[in-house]
Short mmCIF file of C-alpha atoms in Angstrom, two decimals:
data_model
loop_
_atom_site.label_atom_id
_atom_site.label_comp_id
_atom_site.label_asym_id
_atom_site.label_seq_id
_atom_site.Cartn_x
_atom_site.Cartn_y
_atom_site.Cartn_z
CA MET K 1 74.78 120.58 127.01
CA ASP K 2 71.82 120.57 129.42
CA VAL K 3 68.72 120.85 127.22
CA SER K 4 65.04 120.10 127.73
CA ILE K 5 62.28 120.07 125.13
CA TYR K 6 58.55 120.20 125.80
CA HIS K 7 57.62 117.87 122.97
CA ASN K 8 54.53 116.63 121.17
CA PRO K 9 55.51 113.59 119.07
CA ALA K 10 52.46 114.13 116.84
CA CYS K 11 53.75 117.58 115.77
CA GLY K 12 56.10 117.79 112.79
CA THR K 13 57.66 121.05 114.00
CA SER K 14 58.38 119.47 117.37
CA ARG K 15 59.88 116.37 115.74
CA ASN K 16 62.09 118.51 113.49
CA THR K 17 63.31 120.51 116.48
CA LEU K 18 64.15 117.37 118.44
CA ALA K 19 65.95 115.87 115.45
CA LEU K 20 68.08 119.00 115.02
CA LEU K 21 68.99 119.07 118.71
CA ARG K 22 70.14 115.46 118.54
CA HIS K 23 71.97 116.09 115.27
CA ALA K 24 73.84 118.90 117.02
CA GLY K 25 75.05 116.45 119.67
CA ALA K 26 72.60 117.34 122.44
CA ASP K 27 70.90 114.60 124.44
CA PRO K 28 67.81 116.54 125.44
CA ARG K 29 65.46 115.65 128.23
CA VAL K 30 62.21 115.01 126.36
CA ILE K 31 59.09 116.09 128.23
CA GLU K 32 55.95 114.82 126.51
CA TYR K 33 53.78 117.50 128.02
CA LEU K 34 50.47 115.94 126.97
CA THR K 35 51.08 113.15 129.48
CA THR K 36 53.39 115.06 131.86
CA PRO K 37 52.21 118.68 131.70
CA PRO K 38 54.20 121.39 133.44
CA SER K 39 52.88 122.78 136.71
CA ARG K 40 51.38 126.23 136.87
CA ALA K 41 54.61 127.57 138.36
CA GLU K 42 56.70 125.89 135.65
CA LEU K 43 54.51 127.27 132.88
CA ASP K 44 54.62 130.78 134.31
CA ASP K 45 58.40 130.52 134.55
CA LEU K 46 58.68 129.36 130.93
CA ALA K 47 56.54 132.28 129.75
CA ARG K 48 58.64 134.71 131.78
CA ARG K 49 61.92 133.36 130.43
CA ILE K 50 60.65 133.38 126.85
CA GLY K 51 59.41 136.92 127.36
CA LEU K 52 55.80 136.33 126.35
CA PRO K 53 52.50 136.61 128.21
CA LEU K 54 50.91 133.27 129.03
CA HIS K 55 48.22 133.80 126.40
CA ASP K 56 50.88 133.91 123.67
CA LEU K 57 52.05 130.41 124.62
CA ILE K 58 48.63 128.99 123.89
CA ARG K 59 48.09 127.17 120.60
CA GLN K 60 44.88 127.97 118.77
CA LYS K 61 44.95 125.64 115.78
CA GLY K 62 43.81 122.09 116.48
CA THR K 63 42.86 122.84 120.09
CA PRO K 64 39.65 123.79 121.97
CA TYR K 65 40.85 127.42 122.12
CA ALA K 66 37.81 128.84 120.30
CA GLU K 67 35.25 126.61 122.01
CA LEU K 68 36.58 127.65 125.41
CA GLY K 69 36.37 131.33 124.55
CA LEU K 70 40.05 131.91 125.27
CA GLY K 71 40.26 134.74 122.75
CA ALA K 72 37.81 136.89 124.69
CA PRO K 73 39.09 140.38 125.54
CA GLY K 74 40.45 140.73 129.05
CA ILE K 75 40.55 137.02 129.84
CA ASP K 76 42.49 136.50 133.06
CA GLU K 77 45.32 134.08 133.81
CA GLU K 78 43.22 132.06 136.25
CA ARG K 79 40.94 131.04 133.41
CA LEU K 80 43.88 130.39 131.10
CA HIS K 81 45.58 128.15 133.65
CA ALA K 82 42.35 126.26 134.32
CA ALA K 83 41.90 125.63 130.60
CA ILE K 84 45.50 124.48 130.17
CA ALA K 85 45.25 122.14 133.16
CA ALA K 86 42.16 120.52 131.62
CA HIS K 87 43.55 120.56 128.05
CA PRO K 88 47.39 120.39 127.91
CA ILE K 89 47.13 120.37 124.11
CA LEU K 90 46.68 124.15 124.48
CA ILE K 91 50.39 124.54 125.27
CA ASN K 92 52.20 125.51 122.11
CA ARG K 93 55.17 123.44 121.05
CA PRO K 94 57.99 122.81 121.10
CA ILE K 95 59.47 124.85 123.94
CA VAL K 96 63.22 124.34 124.32
CA VAL K 97 65.16 125.16 127.49
CA ALA K 98 68.93 125.42 127.02
CA PRO K 99 71.88 127.22 128.61
CA GLY K 100 71.51 129.89 125.93
CA GLY K 101 67.90 130.66 126.82
CA VAL K 102 64.33 129.48 126.39
CA LYS K 103 62.48 129.60 123.07
CA LEU K 104 59.19 128.61 121.54
CA CYS K 105 60.69 127.04 118.44
CA ARG K 106 58.13 127.71 115.76
CA PRO K 107 59.51 127.33 113.16
CA SER K 108 61.97 124.63 114.19
CA ASP K 109 64.89 126.64 112.72
CA VAL K 110 64.62 128.95 115.76
CA VAL K 111 66.34 126.33 117.92
CA LEU K 112 69.60 127.28 116.17
CA ASP K 113 69.51 130.44 118.34
CA LEU K 114 70.11 128.24 121.39
CA LEU K 115 72.99 126.14 120.09
CA PRO K 116 76.49 127.28 121.04
CA VAL K 117 77.97 126.09 117.75
CA ALA K 118 76.45 125.42 114.34
CA PRO K 119 75.38 121.79 113.94
CA PRO K 120 76.98 119.66 111.23
CA ASP K 121 75.39 119.58 107.81
CA GLY K 122 73.57 116.60 106.36
CA LEU K 123 70.17 116.94 108.04
CA LEU K 124 66.91 117.94 106.38
CA LYS K 125 63.49 118.56 107.85
CA GLU K 126 60.97 115.73 107.56
CA GLU K 127 59.42 117.48 104.58
CA GLY K 128 62.76 117.32 102.74
CA VAL K 129 63.74 120.99 102.98
CA PRO K 130 66.87 122.35 104.69
CA PHE K 131 66.98 124.03 108.08
CA LEU K 132 67.74 127.73 107.71
CA LYS K 133 69.99 130.01 109.72
CA ASP K 134 69.18 133.71 109.47
CA THR K 135 71.86 136.38 109.75
CA ARG K 136 71.08 140.05 110.30
CA LEU K 137 72.45 142.31 107.55
CA ALA K 138 73.16 145.99 107.08
CA GLY K 139 71.24 147.79 104.37
CA ASN K 140 74.39 148.24 102.28
CA ASP K 141 75.08 144.50 102.03
CA ALA K 142 76.19 143.90 98.45
CA GLY K 143 74.66 140.45 98.13
CA LEU K 144 71.28 141.63 99.39
CA ARG K 145 71.20 144.63 97.08
CA ALA K 146 72.24 142.56 94.07
CA ALA K 147 69.56 139.94 94.76
CA LEU K 148 66.81 142.54 95.10
CA GLU K 149 67.89 144.50 92.04
CA ALA K 150 67.94 141.31 89.97
CA GLU K 151 64.25 140.81 90.83
CA GLY K 152 63.29 144.45 90.33
CA LEU K 153 62.60 144.95 94.04
CA PRO K 154 63.19 148.33 95.75
CA VAL K 155 66.58 149.07 97.30
CA ASP K 156 66.42 152.86 97.74
CA ASP K 157 65.30 152.69 101.38
CA LEU K 158 67.47 149.83 102.66
CA GLY K 159 69.63 152.14 104.75
CA GLU K 160 66.76 153.63 106.75
CA PRO K 161 66.51 153.03 110.53
CA TRP K 162 63.57 150.61 110.21
CA ALA K 163 65.71 148.05 108.42
CA ALA K 164 65.51 144.50 109.76
CA LEU K 165 67.16 142.55 106.96
CA PHE K 166 68.34 138.96 106.87
CA ARG K 167 70.27 136.47 104.77
CA TYR K 168 69.22 132.81 104.94
CA ASP K 169 71.79 130.01 104.80
CA THR K 170 71.50 126.23 104.98
CA LEU K 171 73.46 124.19 107.53
CA GLU K 172 75.96 123.65 104.73
CA GLY K 173 76.53 127.41 104.54
CA GLU K 174 74.81 127.90 101.19
CA SER K 175 73.05 131.25 100.86
CA VAL K 176 69.51 130.61 99.63
CA GLY K 177 67.68 133.91 100.01
CA TYR K 178 66.94 137.19 101.74
CA GLY K 179 64.07 138.87 103.52
CA GLY K 180 63.21 141.82 105.71
CA PHE K 181 60.53 143.75 107.51
CA GLU K 182 59.78 147.28 108.63
CA LEU K 183 58.53 147.53 112.21
CA HIS K 184 55.79 150.09 112.81
CA GLY K 185 54.68 149.53 116.40
CA PRO K 186 52.51 146.38 116.47
CA ASP K 187 52.55 146.17 112.65
CA ALA K 188 55.27 144.82 110.40
CA LEU K 189 55.60 145.44 106.68
CA VAL K 190 57.22 142.37 105.14
CA ARG K 191 59.45 143.18 102.19
CA SER K 192 62.61 142.26 100.27
CA VAL K 193 61.79 138.54 100.19
CA VAL K 194 63.71 136.74 97.46
CA VAL K 195 64.88 133.16 96.97
CA SER K 196 68.20 132.66 95.22
CA PRO K 197 67.70 131.36 91.65
CA GLY K 198 69.53 128.09 92.31
CA ALA K 199 67.36 127.32 95.35
CA ARG K 200 63.95 127.84 93.79
CA GLY K 201 61.37 125.09 93.56
CA ALA K 202 62.61 123.40 96.73
CA GLY K 203 60.27 124.94 99.31
CA ILE K 204 62.84 127.48 100.52
CA GLY K 205 60.44 130.44 100.32
CA ARG K 206 57.85 128.62 102.42
CA ASN K 207 60.52 128.29 105.12
CA ILE K 208 62.01 131.79 104.86
CA VAL K 209 58.69 133.56 105.44
CA PRO K 210 57.72 131.84 108.75
CA LEU K 211 61.20 132.50 110.15
CA LEU K 212 60.98 136.14 109.05
CA LEU K 213 57.53 136.47 110.64
CA PHE K 214 58.86 134.97 113.87
CA ARG K 215 61.56 137.64 114.01
CA ALA K 216 58.93 140.33 113.47
CA TYR K 217 56.89 138.81 116.28
CA GLU K 218 59.95 138.79 118.57
CA ALA K 219 60.41 142.48 117.77
CA GLY K 220 56.87 143.24 118.94
CA ALA K 221 54.73 142.97 115.79
CA ARG K 222 51.36 141.25 116.06
CA ARG K 223 50.15 141.77 112.50
CA ALA K 224 52.04 141.57 109.21
CA PHE K 225 51.36 143.37 105.95
CA LEU K 226 52.95 143.11 102.53
CA LEU K 227 52.63 144.49 99.01
CA THR K 228 52.97 142.24 96.00
CA THR K 229 52.40 142.46 92.28
CA SER K 230 52.83 138.79 91.40
CA ALA K 231 53.17 136.57 94.48
CA ALA K 232 49.68 136.75 96.01
CA PRO K 233 49.00 133.01 95.53
CA PHE K 234 52.28 132.13 97.28
CA PHE K 235 51.60 134.38 100.26
CA GLY K 236 47.98 133.24 100.38
CA LYS K 237 49.19 129.72 101.14
CA LEU K 238 51.09 131.16 104.11
CA GLY K 239 48.01 132.69 105.69
CA PHE K 240 47.98 136.16 104.13
CA ARG K 241 44.67 137.58 102.91
CA ASP K 242 43.83 140.48 100.59
CA MET K 243 43.05 143.81 102.19
CA ALA K 244 41.87 147.13 100.76
CA ARG K 245 44.83 149.49 100.51
CA ASP K 246 42.90 152.36 102.07
CA ALA K 247 42.23 150.19 105.15
CA ALA K 248 45.93 149.82 106.00
CA PRO K 249 47.17 151.37 109.27
CA ASN K 250 48.48 154.92 108.86
CA ALA K 251 52.08 153.92 109.63
CA ILE K 252 52.02 151.27 106.89
CA ARG K 253 50.51 153.72 104.41
CA ALA K 254 53.20 156.27 105.28
CA SER K 255 56.07 153.88 104.56
CA ARG K 256 58.11 154.56 101.43
CA GLN K 257 57.30 151.07 100.16
CA PHE K 258 53.59 151.81 100.29
CA ALA K 259 53.62 155.49 99.37
CA ALA K 260 56.15 155.55 96.55
CA LEU K 261 58.40 152.55 95.88
CA CYS K 262 55.79 149.88 95.14
CA PRO K 263 53.35 150.51 92.28
CA ALA K 264 49.81 151.55 93.12
CA SER K 265 48.66 148.35 91.41
CA ALA K 266 50.38 146.18 94.05
CA SER K 267 48.02 144.13 96.18
CA LEU K 268 48.02 144.64 99.94
CA MET K 269 47.85 141.47 102.03
CA THR K 270 47.80 140.91 105.77
CA ARG K 271 47.77 138.22 108.43
CA LYS K 272 47.74 138.03 112.20
CA LEU K 273 51.00 136.93 113.79
CA GLY K 274 50.88 134.01 116.16
CA PHE K 275 52.72 130.73 116.49
#
């Protein structure tokens, strides 16, 4: 399998992605882009093949993004390319090029999309948690409905057209949880997140949510919202912040989750999507 990875050895996500590729039997070409950065043409081609504008391939955290003013409205690609040429650390990582496509693999689990067959079991991430494979589900999936009902979470609207629902399995094939989102233009309402009882306390939830947010981002969302009655501290650690309910976008407020199914006492939280 002909695979390349634009890799930063100082990045845990990049190391996890490389480890999973090798565990799957690939012998990837490792491009340490901080010392061998891609050319302008190569970077433009990567962005095109991923399906993202160049700006969305720029990493903000731990880079001079803010100091360089790269978040300014209307910034042009000439300035972006000049900044990247001077500071390759601005390139987000890892980017994997494989016969099955090109992906920015954040989280590292996303690289499973590019593998022709499931890798063998027996590999954990550096932090000791399993890699997760997400599978799209129909709203009438019995396992999903049973898991949500057991936690007192709404199921009445699972069959509606918005439904983007997933089951999460380890490489061993063990089902460890569920999650979903409603897509409302550039906004996503995260919902139906539950970790299976036997998998709790092992960091599974902290891995489900980033993968779910990545899928929302792929679908076009750029901001996520959620309602919770008891899990605000958990979501706060994942970058969500409290927001006044009356400040929510109209489409979020019009959702059945917001308008009827979740109690009025539920807290609204939000975060910008970016990887």
